[in-house]
Coordinates of C-alpha atoms in Angstrom, one line a residue:
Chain A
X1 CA 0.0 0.0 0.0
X2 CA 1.3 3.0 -1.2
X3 CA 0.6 6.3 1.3
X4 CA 1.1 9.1 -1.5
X5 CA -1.3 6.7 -3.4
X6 CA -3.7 6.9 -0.4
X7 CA -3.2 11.1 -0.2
X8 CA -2.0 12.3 -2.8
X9 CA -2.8 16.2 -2.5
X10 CA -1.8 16.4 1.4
X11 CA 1.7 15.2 0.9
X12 CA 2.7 17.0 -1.7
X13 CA 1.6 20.2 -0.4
X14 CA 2.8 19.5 2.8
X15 CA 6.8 18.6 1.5
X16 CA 6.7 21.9 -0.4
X17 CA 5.4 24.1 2.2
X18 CA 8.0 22.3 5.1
X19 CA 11.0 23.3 3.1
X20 CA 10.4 26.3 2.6
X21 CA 10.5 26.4 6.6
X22 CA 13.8 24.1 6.9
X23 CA 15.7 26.9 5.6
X24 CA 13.7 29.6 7.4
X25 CA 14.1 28.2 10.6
X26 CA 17.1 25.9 11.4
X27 CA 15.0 23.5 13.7
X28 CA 13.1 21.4 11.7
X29 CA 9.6 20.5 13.2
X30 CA 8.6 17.3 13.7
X31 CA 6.8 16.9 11.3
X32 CA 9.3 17.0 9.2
X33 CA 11.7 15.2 11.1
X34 CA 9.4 12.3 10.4
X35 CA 9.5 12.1 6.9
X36 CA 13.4 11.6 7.4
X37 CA 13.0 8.8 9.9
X38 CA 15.4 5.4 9.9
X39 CA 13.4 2.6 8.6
X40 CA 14.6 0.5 12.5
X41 CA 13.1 3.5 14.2
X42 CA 9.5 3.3 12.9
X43 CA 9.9 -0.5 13.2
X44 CA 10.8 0.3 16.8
X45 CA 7.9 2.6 17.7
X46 CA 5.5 -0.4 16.5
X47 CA 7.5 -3.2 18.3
X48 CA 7.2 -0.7 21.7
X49 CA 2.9 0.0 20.4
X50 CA 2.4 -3.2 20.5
X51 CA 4.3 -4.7 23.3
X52 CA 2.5 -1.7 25.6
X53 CA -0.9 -3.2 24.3
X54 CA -0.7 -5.6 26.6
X55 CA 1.6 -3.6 29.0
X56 CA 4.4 -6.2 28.9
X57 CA 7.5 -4.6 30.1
X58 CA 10.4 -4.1 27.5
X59 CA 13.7 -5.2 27.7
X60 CA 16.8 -3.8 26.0
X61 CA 18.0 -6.8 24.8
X62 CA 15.2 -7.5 22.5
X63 CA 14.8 -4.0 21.4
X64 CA 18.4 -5.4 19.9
X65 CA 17.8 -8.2 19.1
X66 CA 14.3 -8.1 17.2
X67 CA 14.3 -4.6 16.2
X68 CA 17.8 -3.1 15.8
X69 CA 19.8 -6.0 14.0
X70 CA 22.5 -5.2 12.6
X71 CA 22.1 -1.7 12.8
X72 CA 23.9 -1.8 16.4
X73 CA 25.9 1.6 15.6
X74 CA 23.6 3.8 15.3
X75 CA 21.2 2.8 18.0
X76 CA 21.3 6.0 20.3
X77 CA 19.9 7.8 16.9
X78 CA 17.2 5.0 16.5
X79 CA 16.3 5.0 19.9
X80 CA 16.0 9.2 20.0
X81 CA 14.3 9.5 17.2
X82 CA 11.7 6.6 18.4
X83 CA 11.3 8.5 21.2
X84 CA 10.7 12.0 20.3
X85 CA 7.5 10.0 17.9
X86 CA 6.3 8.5 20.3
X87 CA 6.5 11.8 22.4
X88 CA 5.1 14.3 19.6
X89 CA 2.8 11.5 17.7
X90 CA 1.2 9.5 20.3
X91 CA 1.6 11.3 24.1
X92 CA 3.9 8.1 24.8
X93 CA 7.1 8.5 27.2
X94 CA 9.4 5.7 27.0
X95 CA 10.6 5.3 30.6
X96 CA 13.5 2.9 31.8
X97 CA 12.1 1.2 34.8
X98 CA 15.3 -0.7 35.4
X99 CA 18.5 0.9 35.2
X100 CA 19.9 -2.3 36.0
X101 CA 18.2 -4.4 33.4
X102 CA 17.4 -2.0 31.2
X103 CA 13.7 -2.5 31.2
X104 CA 11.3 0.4 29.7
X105 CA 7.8 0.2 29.5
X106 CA 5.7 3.0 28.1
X107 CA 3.6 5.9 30.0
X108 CA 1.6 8.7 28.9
X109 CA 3.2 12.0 29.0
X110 CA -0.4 14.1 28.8
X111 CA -1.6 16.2 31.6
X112 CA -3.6 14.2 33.8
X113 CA -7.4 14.9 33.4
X114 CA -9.6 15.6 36.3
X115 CA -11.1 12.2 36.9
X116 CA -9.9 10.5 34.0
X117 CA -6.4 9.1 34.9
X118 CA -8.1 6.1 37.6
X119 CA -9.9 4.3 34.3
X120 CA -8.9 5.6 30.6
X121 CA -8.1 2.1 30.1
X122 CA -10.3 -0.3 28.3
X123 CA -10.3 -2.9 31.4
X124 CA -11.9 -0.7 33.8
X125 CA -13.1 -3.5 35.8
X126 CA -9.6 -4.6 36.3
X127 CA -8.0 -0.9 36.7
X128 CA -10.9 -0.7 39.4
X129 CA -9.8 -3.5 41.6
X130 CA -5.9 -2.4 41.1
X131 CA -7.3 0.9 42.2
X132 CA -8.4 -0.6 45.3
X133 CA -5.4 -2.2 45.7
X134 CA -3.3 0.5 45.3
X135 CA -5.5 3.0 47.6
X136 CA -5.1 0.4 50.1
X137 CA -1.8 -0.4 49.8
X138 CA -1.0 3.5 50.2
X139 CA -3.4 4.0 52.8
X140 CA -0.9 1.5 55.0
X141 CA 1.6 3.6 54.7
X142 CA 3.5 2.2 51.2
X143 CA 3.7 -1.2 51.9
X144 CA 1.5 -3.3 52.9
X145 CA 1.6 -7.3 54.3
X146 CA 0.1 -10.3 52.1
X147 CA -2.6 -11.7 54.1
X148 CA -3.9 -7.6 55.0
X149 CA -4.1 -7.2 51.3
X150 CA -6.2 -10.2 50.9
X151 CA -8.6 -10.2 54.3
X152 CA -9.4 -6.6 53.0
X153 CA -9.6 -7.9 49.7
X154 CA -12.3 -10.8 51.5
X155 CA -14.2 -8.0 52.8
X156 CA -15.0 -6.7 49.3
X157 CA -16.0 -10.5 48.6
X158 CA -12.8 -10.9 46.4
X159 CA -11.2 -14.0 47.5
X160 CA -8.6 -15.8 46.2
X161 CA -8.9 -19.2 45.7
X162 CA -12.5 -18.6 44.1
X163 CA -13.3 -17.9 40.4
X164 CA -14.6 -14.4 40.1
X165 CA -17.2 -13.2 37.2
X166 CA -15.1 -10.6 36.2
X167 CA -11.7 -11.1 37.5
X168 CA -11.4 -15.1 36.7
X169 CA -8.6 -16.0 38.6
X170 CA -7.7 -12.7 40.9
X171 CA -4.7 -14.6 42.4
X172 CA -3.4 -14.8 39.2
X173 CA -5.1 -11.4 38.3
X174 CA -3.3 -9.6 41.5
X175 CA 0.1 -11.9 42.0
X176 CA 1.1 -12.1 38.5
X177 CA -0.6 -10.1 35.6
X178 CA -0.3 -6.9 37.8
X179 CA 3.1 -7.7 39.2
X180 CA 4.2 -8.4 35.4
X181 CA 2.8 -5.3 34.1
X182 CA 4.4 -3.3 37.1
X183 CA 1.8 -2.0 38.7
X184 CA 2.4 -4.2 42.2
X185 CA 5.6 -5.3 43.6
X186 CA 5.4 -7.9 45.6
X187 CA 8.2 -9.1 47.8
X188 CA 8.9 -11.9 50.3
X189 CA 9.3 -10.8 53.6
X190 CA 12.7 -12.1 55.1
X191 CA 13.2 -14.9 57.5
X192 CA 9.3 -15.5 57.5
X193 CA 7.4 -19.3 57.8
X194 CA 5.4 -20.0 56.3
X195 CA 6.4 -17.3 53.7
X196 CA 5.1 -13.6 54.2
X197 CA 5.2 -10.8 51.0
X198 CA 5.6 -7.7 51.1
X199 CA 2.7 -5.2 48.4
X200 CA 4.4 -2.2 47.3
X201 CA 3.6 -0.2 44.6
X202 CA 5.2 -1.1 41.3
X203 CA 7.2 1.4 39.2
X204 CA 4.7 1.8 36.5
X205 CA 1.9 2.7 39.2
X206 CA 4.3 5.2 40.6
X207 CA 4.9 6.6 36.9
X208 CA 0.7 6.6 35.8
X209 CA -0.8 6.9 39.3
X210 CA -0.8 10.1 41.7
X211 CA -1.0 9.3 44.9
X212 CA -3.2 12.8 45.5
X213 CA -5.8 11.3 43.1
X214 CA -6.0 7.8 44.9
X215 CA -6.0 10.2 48.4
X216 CA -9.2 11.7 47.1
X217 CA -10.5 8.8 46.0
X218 CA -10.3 7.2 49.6
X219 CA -11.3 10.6 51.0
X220 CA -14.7 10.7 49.0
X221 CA -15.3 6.7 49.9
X222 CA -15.5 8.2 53.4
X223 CA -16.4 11.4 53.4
X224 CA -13.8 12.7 54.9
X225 CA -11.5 15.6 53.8
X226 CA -7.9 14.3 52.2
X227 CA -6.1 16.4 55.0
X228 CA -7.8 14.3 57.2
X229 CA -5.3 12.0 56.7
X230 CA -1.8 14.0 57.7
X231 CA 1.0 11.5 56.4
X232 CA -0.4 10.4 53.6
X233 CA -1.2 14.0 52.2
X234 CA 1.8 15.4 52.9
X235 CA 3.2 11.9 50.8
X236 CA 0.5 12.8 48.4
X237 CA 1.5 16.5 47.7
X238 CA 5.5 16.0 48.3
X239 CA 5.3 13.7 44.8
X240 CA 2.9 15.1 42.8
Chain B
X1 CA -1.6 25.4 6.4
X2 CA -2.9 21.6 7.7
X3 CA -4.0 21.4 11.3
X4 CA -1.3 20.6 13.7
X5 CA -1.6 17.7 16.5
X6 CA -2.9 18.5 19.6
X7 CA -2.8 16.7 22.8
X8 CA -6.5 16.4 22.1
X9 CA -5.5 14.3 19.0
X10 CA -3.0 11.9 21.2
X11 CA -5.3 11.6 24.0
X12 CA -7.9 10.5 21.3
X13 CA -5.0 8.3 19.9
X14 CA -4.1 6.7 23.4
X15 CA -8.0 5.6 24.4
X16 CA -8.3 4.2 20.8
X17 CA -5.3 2.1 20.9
X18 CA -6.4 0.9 24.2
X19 CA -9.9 -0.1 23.3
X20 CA -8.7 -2.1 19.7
X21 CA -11.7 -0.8 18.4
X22 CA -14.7 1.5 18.4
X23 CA -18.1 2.1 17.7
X24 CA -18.7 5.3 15.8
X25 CA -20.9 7.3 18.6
X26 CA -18.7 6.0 21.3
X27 CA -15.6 7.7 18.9
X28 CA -17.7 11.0 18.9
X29 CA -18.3 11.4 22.3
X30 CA -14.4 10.9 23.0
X31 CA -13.5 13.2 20.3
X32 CA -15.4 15.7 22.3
X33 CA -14.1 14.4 25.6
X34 CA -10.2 15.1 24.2
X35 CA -11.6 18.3 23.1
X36 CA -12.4 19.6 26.3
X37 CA -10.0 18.3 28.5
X38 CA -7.2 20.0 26.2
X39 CA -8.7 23.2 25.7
X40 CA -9.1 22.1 21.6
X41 CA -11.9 24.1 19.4
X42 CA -14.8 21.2 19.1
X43 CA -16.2 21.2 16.0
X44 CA -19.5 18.8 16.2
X45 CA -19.6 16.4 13.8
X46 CA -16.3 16.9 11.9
X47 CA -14.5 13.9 13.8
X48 CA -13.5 12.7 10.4
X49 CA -11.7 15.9 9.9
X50 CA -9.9 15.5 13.2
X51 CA -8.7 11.6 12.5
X52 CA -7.5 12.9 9.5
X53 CA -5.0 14.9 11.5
X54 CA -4.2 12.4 13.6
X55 CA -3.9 10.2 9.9
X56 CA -1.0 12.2 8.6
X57 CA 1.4 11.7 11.7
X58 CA 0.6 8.4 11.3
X59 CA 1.7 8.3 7.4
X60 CA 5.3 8.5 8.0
X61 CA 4.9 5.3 10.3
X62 CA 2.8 3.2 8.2
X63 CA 0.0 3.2 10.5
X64 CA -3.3 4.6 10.5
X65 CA -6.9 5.4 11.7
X66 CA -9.7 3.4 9.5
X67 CA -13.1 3.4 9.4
X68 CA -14.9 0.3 9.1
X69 CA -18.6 -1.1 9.0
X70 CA -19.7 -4.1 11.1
X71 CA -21.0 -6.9 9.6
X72 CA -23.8 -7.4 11.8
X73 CA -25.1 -4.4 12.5
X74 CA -23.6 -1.9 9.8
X75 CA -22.2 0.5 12.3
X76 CA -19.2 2.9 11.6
X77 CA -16.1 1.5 13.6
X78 CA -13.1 3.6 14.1
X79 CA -9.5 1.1 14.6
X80 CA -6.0 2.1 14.6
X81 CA -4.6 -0.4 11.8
X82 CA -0.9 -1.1 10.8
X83 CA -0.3 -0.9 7.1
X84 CA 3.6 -2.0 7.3
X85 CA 3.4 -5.5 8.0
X86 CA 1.6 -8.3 6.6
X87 CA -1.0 -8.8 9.5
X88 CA 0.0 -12.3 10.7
X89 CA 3.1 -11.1 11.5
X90 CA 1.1 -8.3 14.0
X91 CA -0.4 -11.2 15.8
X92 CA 2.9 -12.7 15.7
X93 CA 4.2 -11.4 19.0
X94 CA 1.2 -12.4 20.9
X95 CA 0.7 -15.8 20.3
X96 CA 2.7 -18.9 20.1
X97 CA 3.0 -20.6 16.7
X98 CA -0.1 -23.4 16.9
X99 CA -1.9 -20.7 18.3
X100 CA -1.5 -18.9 14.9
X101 CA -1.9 -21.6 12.8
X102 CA -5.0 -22.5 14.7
X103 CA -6.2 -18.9 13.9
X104 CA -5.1 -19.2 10.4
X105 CA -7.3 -22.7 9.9
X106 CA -10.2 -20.9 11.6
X107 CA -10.1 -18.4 9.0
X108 CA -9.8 -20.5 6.3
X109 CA -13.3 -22.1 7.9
X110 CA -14.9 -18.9 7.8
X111 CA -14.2 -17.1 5.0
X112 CA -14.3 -20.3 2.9
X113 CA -18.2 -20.8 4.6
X114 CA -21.3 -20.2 2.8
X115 CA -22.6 -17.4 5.5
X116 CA -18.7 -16.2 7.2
X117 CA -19.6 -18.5 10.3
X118 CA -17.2 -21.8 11.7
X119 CA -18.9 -23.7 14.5
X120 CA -16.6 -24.6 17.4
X121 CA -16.6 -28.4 16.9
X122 CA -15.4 -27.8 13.3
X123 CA -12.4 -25.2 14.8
X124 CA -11.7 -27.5 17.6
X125 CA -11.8 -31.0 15.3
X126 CA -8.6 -28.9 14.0
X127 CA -6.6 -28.9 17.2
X128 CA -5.0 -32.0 16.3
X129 CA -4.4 -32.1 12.9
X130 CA -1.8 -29.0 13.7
X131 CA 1.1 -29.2 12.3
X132 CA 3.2 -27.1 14.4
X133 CA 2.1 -28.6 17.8
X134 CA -1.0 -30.3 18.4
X135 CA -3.3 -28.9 20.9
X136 CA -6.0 -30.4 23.3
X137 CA -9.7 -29.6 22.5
X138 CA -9.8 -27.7 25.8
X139 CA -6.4 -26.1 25.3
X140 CA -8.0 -24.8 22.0
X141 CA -11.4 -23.6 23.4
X142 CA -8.9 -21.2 25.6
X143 CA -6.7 -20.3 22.5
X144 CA -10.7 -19.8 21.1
X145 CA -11.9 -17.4 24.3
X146 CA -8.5 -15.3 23.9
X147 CA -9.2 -14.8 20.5
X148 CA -12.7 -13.5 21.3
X149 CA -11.1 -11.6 24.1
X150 CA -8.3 -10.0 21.8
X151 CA -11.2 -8.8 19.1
X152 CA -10.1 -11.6 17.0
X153 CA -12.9 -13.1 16.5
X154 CA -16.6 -12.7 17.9
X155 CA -18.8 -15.3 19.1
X156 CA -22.5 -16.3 18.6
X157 CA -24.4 -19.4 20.2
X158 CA -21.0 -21.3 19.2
X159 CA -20.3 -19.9 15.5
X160 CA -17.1 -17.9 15.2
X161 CA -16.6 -14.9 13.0
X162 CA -14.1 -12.6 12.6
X163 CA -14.3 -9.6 14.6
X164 CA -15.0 -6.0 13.0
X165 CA -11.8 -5.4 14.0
X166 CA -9.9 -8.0 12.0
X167 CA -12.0 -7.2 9.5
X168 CA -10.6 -3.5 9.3
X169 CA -7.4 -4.9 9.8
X170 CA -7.0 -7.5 7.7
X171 CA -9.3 -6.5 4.6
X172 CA -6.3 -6.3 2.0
X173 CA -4.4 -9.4 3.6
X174 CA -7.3 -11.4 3.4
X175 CA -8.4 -10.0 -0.5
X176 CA -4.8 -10.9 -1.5
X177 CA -4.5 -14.5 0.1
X178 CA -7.8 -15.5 -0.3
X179 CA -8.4 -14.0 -3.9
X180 CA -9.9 -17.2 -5.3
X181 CA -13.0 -17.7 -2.4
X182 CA -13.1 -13.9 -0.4
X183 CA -16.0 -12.5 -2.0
X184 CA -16.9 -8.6 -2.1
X185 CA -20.4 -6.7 -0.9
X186 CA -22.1 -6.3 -4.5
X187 CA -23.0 -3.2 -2.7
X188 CA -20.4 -1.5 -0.8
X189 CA -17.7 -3.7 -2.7
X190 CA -15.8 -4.0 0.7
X191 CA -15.0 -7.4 2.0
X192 CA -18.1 -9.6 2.8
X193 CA -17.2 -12.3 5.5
X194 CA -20.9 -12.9 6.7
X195 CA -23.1 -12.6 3.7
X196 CA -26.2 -13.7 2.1
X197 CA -25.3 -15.4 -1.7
X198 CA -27.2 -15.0 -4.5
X199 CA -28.2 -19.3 -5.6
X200 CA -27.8 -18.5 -9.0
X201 CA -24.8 -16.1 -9.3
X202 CA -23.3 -16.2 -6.5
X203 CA -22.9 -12.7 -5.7
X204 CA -22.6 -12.0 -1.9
X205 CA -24.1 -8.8 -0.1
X206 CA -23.6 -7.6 3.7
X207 CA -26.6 -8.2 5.9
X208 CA -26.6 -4.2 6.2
X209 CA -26.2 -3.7 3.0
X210 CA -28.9 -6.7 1.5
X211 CA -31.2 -4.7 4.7
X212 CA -30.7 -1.7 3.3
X213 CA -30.9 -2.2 -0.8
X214 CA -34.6 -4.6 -0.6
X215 CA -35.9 -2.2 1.7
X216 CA -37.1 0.3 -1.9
X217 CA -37.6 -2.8 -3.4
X218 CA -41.5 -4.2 -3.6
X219 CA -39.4 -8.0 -4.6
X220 CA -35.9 -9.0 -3.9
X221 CA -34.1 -9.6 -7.1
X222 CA -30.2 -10.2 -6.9
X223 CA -28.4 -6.8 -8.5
X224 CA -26.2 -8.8 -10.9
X225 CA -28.6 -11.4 -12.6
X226 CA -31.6 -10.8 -11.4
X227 CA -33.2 -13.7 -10.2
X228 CA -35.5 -13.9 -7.0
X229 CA -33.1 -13.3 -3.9
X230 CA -34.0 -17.1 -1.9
X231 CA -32.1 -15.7 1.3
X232 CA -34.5 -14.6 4.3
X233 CA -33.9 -10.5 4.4
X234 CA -32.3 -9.7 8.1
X235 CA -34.1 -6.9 9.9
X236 CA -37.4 -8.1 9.0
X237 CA -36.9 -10.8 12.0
X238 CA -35.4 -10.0 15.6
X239 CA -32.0 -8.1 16.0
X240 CA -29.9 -10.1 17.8
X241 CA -26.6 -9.8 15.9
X242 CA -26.6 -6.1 16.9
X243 CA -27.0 -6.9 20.4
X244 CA -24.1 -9.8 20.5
X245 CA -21.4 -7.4 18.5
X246 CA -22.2 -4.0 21.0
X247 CA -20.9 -5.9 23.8
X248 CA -18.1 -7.4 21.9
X249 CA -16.8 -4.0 21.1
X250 CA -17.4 -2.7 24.3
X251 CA -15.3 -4.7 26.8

């Protein structure tokens, strides 16, 4: 499929019209920064697309590996250039995660919307219960033991070892998917037995999530003001 | 001078991607949503002006925005849709190699069938005559649900189809591979998967589309040849199909 076939009249006008401004101006805009893009970076920005689809972290290694080939040398320019589209084309912020590792996963970069941020993803249901999870987790103080996470979780007639209508299997749901997509860490807690883990939040919660919306959103549930709670808004407003 | 991209336009981008697909008024209402949340002139009713923004940033990147119909229902459908590679090769990264080729077989079922359906005893009497690895029957029925899940595929009373979305996705793929048995709407001369056939021609038409050309009609004669159209008209009986596909695109 041809694009110029597709749009004839709009690309044309458009080359003719941008260089005119390339010599104007000496920074070229994006837009026509894309028409001049290495063929590994726009490979790149769909490997990243789709990998973020289902919110599977990305590693280095196979950005190399699957993407980059043998074009190794140049891979800080395919990387930036990947970037900045994914920044100026889509909102998207690649974000390293893991410095050790080097594992990126993708975030938006737009200004939060008033009430938007807790569920502009399709699986609202899930995002709901990882909400919960989250508010609670923070409401602890950051970290929170296994077996609170789930009694509370019991009290909201979630339980674990039973097949839920819309969750399926929320061990699964909670332990892995959301621990694999980053948004929980869970860690076990030293010299315990039988085993105890640690709930954190993970680092792509941290990145999407602020902690004053999940305060608000825990303030509302009770009716309470968020200053109510003095740590946790001072957390709240300190990392927002 | 073209309209630049807003972050109303990337916002709009953003929900898409993360919904696969979706339905025309559902597409409005977030155009206007984007709209206001970035400060953006709204203009009603010109979303197809402001996709077409979003289109040419997409260009460069062999991607785009399309517009589809469903099949059932004949609703506008809105899809981000990747123009690069061959489609397979999209799935590729999401499911293991039997899973494809079981996806592959199923759409050989369907789009080879008279009315673009595949019962699940036929797609699961395929699990093992794979040839990559064979699968259990119960193994498949998962592969089956993921599919569904994934806007793959869509599901009536046991009969698979493919999904609006792969539909949008996969039109020129499937034209190209499947030259000899994909047939065309006589009507809207897109890609027909479930379609009512002419007996005597052969010449397929869209539920929508048959719906909508018999309705000035007093008697249903086929387009091409003219003979008596045999096939029941839809819309005259109970709409389910347009209740089965809203909540398929709506997860």
């Amino acid at each position: 499929v041809s694009l110029q076939q597709d749009f004839p009249g709009l690309f044309l006008q458009e080359e003719e019209e941008e260089e005119e401004d390339f010599v104007l101006n000496q920074t070229p805009t994006y837009t026509q920064l894309l028409a001049f893009l290495h063929p590994q970076a726009i490979e790149l920005v769909q490997f990243l697309l789709v990998k973020d689809q289902k919110k599977i972290p990305i590693k280095r290694a196979d950005m190399l590996k699957k993407v980059i080939r043998e074009y190794r040398d140049v891979y800080s320019e395919i990387i930036n250039q990947a970037t900045r589209t994914l920044q100026q084309v889509f909102g998207l912020e690649l974000v390293e995660i893991d410095a050790k590792h080097h594992i990126y996963i993708l975030t938006s970069s737009l200004p939060r919307a008033e009430g938007e941020n807790l569920c502009q993803n399709d699986e609202t249901a899930k995002l709901g219960l990882l909400t919960v999870i989250l508010s609670f987790i923070f409401m602890k103080g950051n970290s929170a033991k296994d077996s609170a996470v789930w009694e509370f979780l019991r009290w909201l007639r979630v339980k674990p070892g039973q097949r839920h209508s819309i969750f399926g299997d929320v061990k699964k749901l909670v332990t892995e998917e959301f621990v694999r997509q980053k948004y929980l860490e869970i860690t076990p807690i030293p010299l315990t037995d039988p085993p105890e883990f640690k709930y954190q939040w993970g680092l792509r919660a941290a990145k999407e999530i602020s902690k004053k919306d999940v305060l608000r959103f825990v303030a509302k549930i009770q009716g309470k003001d968020p200053t109510f709670w003095t740590s946790q808004y001072n957390d709240a407003e300190a990392t927002s | 001078m073209a309209a630049q991209m807003t972050d109303a336009h990337r916002r709009f981008l953003q929900v898409l991607m993360s919904h696969g697909i979706m339905e025309g008024s559902e597409a409005r209402k977030l155009h206007r949503r984007c709209c206001e949340i970035h400060k953006v002139h709204y203009v009603h009713d010109k979303l197809d002006d402001f996709i077409s923004t979003v289109n040419r940033h997409l260009q460069p990147l062999f991607m785009q925005i399309r517009k589809g119909l469903s099949e059932s229902d004949g609703r506008a459908h809105y899809a981000l849709v990747n123009l690069a590679e061959t489609e397979i090769t999209k799935m590729a990264s999401d499911y293991t190699e039997n899973e494809l080729e079981l996806f592959r077989k199923t759409m050989d079922l369907i789009i080879s069938s008279e009315n673009g359906f595949a019962s699940s005893t036929d797609i699961l009497n395929l699990a093992d005559q794979l040839k990559t690895k064979k699968m259990k029957k119960k193994e498949a029925e998962q592969v089956l649900n993921v599919f569904v899940e994934d806007k793959w595929l869509s599901e009536r009373n046991g009969e698979y189809t493919l999904h609006t979305r792969c539909i949008i996705e996969m039109e020129q793929f499937i034209l190209s591979n499947y030259q000899d048995i994909a047939r065309k709407c006589n009507i809207c001369h897109s890609l027909a998967i479930q379609s009512q056939v002419c007996e005597s021609c052969g010449t397929g038409m869209h539920l929508p589309c048959v719906r909508k050309y018999f309705r000035a009609q007093t008697e249903p004669r086929c387009p091409q040849c003219n003979d008596f159209w045999s096939c029941d008209i839809p819309g005259t009986k109970q709409p389910i199909f347009t209740k089965t596909e809203s909540s398929n695109t709506r997860k």
